[in-house]
PDB file of C-alpha atoms in Angstrom:
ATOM      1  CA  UNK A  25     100.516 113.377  82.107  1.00  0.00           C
ATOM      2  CA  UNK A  26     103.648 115.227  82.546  1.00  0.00           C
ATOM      3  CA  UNK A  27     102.256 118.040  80.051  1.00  0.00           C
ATOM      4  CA  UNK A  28      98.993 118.657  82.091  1.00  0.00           C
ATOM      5  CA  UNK A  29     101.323 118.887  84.778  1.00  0.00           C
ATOM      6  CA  UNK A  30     103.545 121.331  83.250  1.00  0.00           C
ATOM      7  CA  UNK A  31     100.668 123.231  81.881  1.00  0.00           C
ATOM      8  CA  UNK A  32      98.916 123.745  85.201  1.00  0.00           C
ATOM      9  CA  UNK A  33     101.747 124.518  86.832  1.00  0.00           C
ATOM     10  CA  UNK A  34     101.998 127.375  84.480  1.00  0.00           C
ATOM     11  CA  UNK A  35      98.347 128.738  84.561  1.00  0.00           C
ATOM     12  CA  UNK A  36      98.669 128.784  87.959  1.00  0.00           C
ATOM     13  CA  UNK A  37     102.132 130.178  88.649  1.00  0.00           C
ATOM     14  CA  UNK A  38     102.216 132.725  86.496  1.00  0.00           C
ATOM     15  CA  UNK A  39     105.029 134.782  87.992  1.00  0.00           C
ATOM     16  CA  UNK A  40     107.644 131.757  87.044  1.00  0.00           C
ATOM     17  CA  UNK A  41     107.248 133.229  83.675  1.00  0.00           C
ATOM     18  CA  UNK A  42     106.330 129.422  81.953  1.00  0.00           C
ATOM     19  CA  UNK A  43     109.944 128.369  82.508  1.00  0.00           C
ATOM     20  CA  UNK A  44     108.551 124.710  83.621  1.00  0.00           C
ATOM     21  CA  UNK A  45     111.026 122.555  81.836  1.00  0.00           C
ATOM     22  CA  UNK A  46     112.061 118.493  81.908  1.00  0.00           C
ATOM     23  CA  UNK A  47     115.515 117.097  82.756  1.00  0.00           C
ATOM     24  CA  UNK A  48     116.460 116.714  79.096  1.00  0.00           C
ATOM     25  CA  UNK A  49     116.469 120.517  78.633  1.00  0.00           C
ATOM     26  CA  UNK A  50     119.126 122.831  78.545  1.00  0.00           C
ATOM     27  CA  UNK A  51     118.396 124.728  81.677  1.00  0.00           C
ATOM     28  CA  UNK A  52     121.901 125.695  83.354  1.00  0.00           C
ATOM     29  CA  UNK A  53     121.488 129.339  81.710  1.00  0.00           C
ATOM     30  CA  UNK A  54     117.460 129.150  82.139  1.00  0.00           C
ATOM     31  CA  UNK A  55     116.753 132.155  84.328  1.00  0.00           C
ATOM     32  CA  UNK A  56     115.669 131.698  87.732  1.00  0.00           C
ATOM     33  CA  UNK A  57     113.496 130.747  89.105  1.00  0.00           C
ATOM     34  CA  UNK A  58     112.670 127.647  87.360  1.00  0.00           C
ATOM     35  CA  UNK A  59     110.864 124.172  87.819  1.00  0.00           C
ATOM     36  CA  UNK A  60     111.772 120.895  86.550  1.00  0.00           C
ATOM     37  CA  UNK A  61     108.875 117.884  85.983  1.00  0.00           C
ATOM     38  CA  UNK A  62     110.353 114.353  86.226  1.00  0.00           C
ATOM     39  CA  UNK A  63     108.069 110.996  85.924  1.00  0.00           C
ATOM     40  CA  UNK A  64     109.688 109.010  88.977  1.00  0.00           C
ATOM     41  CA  UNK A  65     109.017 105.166  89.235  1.00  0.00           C
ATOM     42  CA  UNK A  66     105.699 103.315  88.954  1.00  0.00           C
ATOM     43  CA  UNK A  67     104.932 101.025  91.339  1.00  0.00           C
ATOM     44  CA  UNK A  68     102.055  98.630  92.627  1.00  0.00           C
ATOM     45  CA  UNK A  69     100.237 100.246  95.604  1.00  0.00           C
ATOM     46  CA  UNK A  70     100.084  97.903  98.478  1.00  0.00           C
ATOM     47  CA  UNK A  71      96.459  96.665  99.175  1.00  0.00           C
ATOM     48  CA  UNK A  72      95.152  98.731  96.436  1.00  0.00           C
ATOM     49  CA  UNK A  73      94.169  97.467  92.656  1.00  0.00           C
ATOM     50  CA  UNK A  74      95.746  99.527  90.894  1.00  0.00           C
ATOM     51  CA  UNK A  75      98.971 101.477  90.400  1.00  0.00           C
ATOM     52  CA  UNK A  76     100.870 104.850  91.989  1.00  0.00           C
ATOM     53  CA  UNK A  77     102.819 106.559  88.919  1.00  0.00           C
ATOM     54  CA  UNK A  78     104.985 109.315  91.151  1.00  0.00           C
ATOM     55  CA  UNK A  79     105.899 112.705  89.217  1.00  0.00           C
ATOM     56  CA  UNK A  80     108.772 114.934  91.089  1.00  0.00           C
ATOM     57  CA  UNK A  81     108.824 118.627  90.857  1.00  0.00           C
ATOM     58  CA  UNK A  82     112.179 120.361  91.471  1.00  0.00           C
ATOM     59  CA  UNK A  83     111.853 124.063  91.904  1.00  0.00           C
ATOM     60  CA  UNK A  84     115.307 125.866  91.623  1.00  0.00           C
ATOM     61  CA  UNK A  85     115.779 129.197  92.410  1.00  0.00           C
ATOM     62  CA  UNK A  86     118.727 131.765  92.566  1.00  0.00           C
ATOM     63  CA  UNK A  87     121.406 131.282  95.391  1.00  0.00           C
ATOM     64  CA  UNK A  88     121.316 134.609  96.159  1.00  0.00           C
ATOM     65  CA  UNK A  89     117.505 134.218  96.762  1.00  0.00           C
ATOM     66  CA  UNK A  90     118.014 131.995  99.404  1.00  0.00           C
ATOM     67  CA  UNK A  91     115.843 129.015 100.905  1.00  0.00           C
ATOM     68  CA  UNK A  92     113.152 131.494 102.162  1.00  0.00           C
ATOM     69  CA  UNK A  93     112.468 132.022  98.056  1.00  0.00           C
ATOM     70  CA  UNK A  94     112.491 128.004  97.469  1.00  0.00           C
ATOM     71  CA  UNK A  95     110.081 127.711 100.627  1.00  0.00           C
ATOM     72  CA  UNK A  96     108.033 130.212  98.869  1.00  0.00           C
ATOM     73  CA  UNK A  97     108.004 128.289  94.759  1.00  0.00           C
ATOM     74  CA  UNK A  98     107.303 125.031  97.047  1.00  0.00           C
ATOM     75  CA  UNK A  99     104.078 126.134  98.737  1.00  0.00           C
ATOM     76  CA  UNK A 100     102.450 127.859  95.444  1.00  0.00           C
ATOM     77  CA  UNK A 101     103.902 124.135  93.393  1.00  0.00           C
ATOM     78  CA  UNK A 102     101.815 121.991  96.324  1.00  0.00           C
ATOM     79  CA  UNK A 103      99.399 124.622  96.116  1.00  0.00           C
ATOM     80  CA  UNK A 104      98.898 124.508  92.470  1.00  0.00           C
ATOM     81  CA  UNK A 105      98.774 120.309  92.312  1.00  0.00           C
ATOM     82  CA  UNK A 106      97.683 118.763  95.689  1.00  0.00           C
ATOM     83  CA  UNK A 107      94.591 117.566  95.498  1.00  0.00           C
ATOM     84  CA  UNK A 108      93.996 118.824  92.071  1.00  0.00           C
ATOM     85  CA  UNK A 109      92.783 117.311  89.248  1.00  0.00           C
ATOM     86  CA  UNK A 110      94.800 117.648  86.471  1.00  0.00           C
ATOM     87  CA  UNK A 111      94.257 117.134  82.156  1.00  0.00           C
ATOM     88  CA  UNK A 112      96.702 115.406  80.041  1.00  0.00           C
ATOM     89  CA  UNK A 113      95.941 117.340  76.886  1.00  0.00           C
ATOM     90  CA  UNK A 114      97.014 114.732  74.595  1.00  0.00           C
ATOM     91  CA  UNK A 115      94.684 111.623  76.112  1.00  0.00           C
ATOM     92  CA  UNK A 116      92.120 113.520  77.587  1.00  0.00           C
ATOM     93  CA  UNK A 117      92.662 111.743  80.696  1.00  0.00           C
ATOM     94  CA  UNK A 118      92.394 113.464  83.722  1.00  0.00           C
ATOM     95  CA  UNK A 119      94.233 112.630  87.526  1.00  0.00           C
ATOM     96  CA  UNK A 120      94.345 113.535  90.601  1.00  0.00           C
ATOM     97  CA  UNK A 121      97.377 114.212  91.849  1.00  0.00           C
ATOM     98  CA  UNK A 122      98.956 114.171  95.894  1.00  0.00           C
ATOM     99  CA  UNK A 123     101.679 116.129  97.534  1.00  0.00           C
ATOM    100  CA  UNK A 124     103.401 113.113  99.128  1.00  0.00           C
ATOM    101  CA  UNK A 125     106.478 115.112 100.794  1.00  0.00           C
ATOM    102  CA  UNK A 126     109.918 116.673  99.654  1.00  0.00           C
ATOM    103  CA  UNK A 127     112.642 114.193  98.630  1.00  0.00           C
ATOM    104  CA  UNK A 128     116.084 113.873 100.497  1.00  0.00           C
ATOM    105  CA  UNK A 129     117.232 117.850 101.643  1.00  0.00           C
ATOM    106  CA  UNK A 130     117.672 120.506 100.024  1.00  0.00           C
ATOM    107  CA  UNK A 131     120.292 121.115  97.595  1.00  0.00           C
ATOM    108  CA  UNK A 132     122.888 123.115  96.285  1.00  0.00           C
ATOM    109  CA  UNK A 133     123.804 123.476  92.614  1.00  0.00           C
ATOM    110  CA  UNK A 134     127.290 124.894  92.739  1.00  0.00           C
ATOM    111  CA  UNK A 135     127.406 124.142  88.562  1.00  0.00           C
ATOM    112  CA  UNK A 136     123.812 125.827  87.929  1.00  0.00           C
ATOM    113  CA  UNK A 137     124.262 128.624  90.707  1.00  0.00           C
ATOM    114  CA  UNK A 138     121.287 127.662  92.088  1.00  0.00           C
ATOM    115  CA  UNK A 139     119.629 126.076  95.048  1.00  0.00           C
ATOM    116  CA  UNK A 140     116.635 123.607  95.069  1.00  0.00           C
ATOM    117  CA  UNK A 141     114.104 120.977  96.478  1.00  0.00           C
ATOM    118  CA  UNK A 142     112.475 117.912  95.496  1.00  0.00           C
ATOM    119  CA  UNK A 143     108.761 117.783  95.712  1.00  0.00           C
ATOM    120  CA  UNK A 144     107.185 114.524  94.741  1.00  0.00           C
ATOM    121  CA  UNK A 145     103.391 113.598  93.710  1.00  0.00           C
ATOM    122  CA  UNK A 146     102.179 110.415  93.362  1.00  0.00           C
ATOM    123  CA  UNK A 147      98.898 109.837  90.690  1.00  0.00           C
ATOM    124  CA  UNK A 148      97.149 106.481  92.527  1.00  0.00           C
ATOM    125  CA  UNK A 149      95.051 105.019  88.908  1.00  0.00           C
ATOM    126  CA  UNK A 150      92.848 102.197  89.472  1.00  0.00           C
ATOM    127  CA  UNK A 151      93.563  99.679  86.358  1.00  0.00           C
ATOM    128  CA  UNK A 152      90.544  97.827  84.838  1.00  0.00           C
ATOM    129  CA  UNK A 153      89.900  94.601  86.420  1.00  0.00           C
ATOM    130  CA  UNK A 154      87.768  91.809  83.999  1.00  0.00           C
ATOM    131  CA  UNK A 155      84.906  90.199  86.219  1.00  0.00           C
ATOM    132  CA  UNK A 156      84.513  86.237  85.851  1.00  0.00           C
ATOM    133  CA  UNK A 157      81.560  85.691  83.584  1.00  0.00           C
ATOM    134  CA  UNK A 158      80.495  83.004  86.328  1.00  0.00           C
ATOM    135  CA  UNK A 159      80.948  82.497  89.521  1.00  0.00           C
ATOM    136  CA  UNK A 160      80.194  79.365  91.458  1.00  0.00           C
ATOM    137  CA  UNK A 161      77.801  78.752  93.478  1.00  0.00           C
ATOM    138  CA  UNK A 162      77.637  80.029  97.631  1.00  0.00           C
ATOM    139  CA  UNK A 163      74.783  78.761  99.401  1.00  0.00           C
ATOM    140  CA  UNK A 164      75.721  81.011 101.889  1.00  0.00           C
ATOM    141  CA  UNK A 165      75.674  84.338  99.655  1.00  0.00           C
ATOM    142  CA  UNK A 166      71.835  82.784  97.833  1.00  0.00           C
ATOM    143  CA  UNK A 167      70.962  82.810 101.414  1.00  0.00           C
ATOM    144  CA  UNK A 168      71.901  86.248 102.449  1.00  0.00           C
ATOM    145  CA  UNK A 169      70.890  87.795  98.892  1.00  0.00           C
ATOM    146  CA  UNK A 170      67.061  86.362 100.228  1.00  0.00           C
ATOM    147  CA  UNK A 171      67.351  87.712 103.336  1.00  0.00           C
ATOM    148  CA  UNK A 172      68.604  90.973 101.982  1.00  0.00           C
ATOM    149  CA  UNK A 173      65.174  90.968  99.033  1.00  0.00           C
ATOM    150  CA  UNK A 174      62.699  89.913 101.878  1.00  0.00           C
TER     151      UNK A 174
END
């Protein structure tokens, strides 16, 4: 998932010149602007069947450039995924993925030079369920399933 992620953020950001990298990468001397794609926890959805996988997007951008520039990477990033369906291009798969807010404030990099925000995205996935080959008997369902024919 976290390669359709990175690959639609660069089709559709064009002018952050494909530098969408993960945490494991070298990217102190990356030029700015850049974004980084994280996988954040996985959790159970309450009241839903399924599970909410959240992904975190951390656009970093130039001190000099200010917070007006990160405001700016933020909207085309929630512009680019919210809502969206999205490919992973190694399963085929494809999600839907929702802007779910920025994480903590916004932050200074004194070591990178840089300043930058959080923006996470959950992916809600409904897992397969298996349906009990038989189910006992409700006189009260026979009854309304004859209603419901008639």
């Amino acid at each position: 998932m976290r390669d359709g992620i990175k690959q639609r953020l660069i089709a559709d950001i064009p002018a952050i010149g494909g530098r969408v990298l993960e945490p494991q990468e070298p990217y102190a001397a990356v030029d700015k602007p850049y974004l980084v794609v994280q996988q954040g926890r996985e959790t159970g959805a309450s009241g839903f069947p399924g599970f909410r996988r959240r992904y975190e997007v951390w656009v970093y951008e130039a001190r000099t450039a200010g917070f007006a520039a990160v405001d700016e990477w933020a909207s085309a990033v929630i512009q680019s995924l919210d809502e969206q369906t999205v490919v992973d291009p190694d399963t085929g798969e494809t999600w839907c993925l929702r802007y779910i807010g920025s994480f903590g404030r916004d932050r200074i990099d004194a070591d990178r030079d840089a300043i930058g925000r959080c923006l996470r995205f959950a992916v809600d996935a409904v897992q397969p369920a298996t349906q009990a080959e038989t189910v006992p008997d409700d006189p009260w369902l026979t009854a309304l399933g004859q209603w419901t024919a008639a």
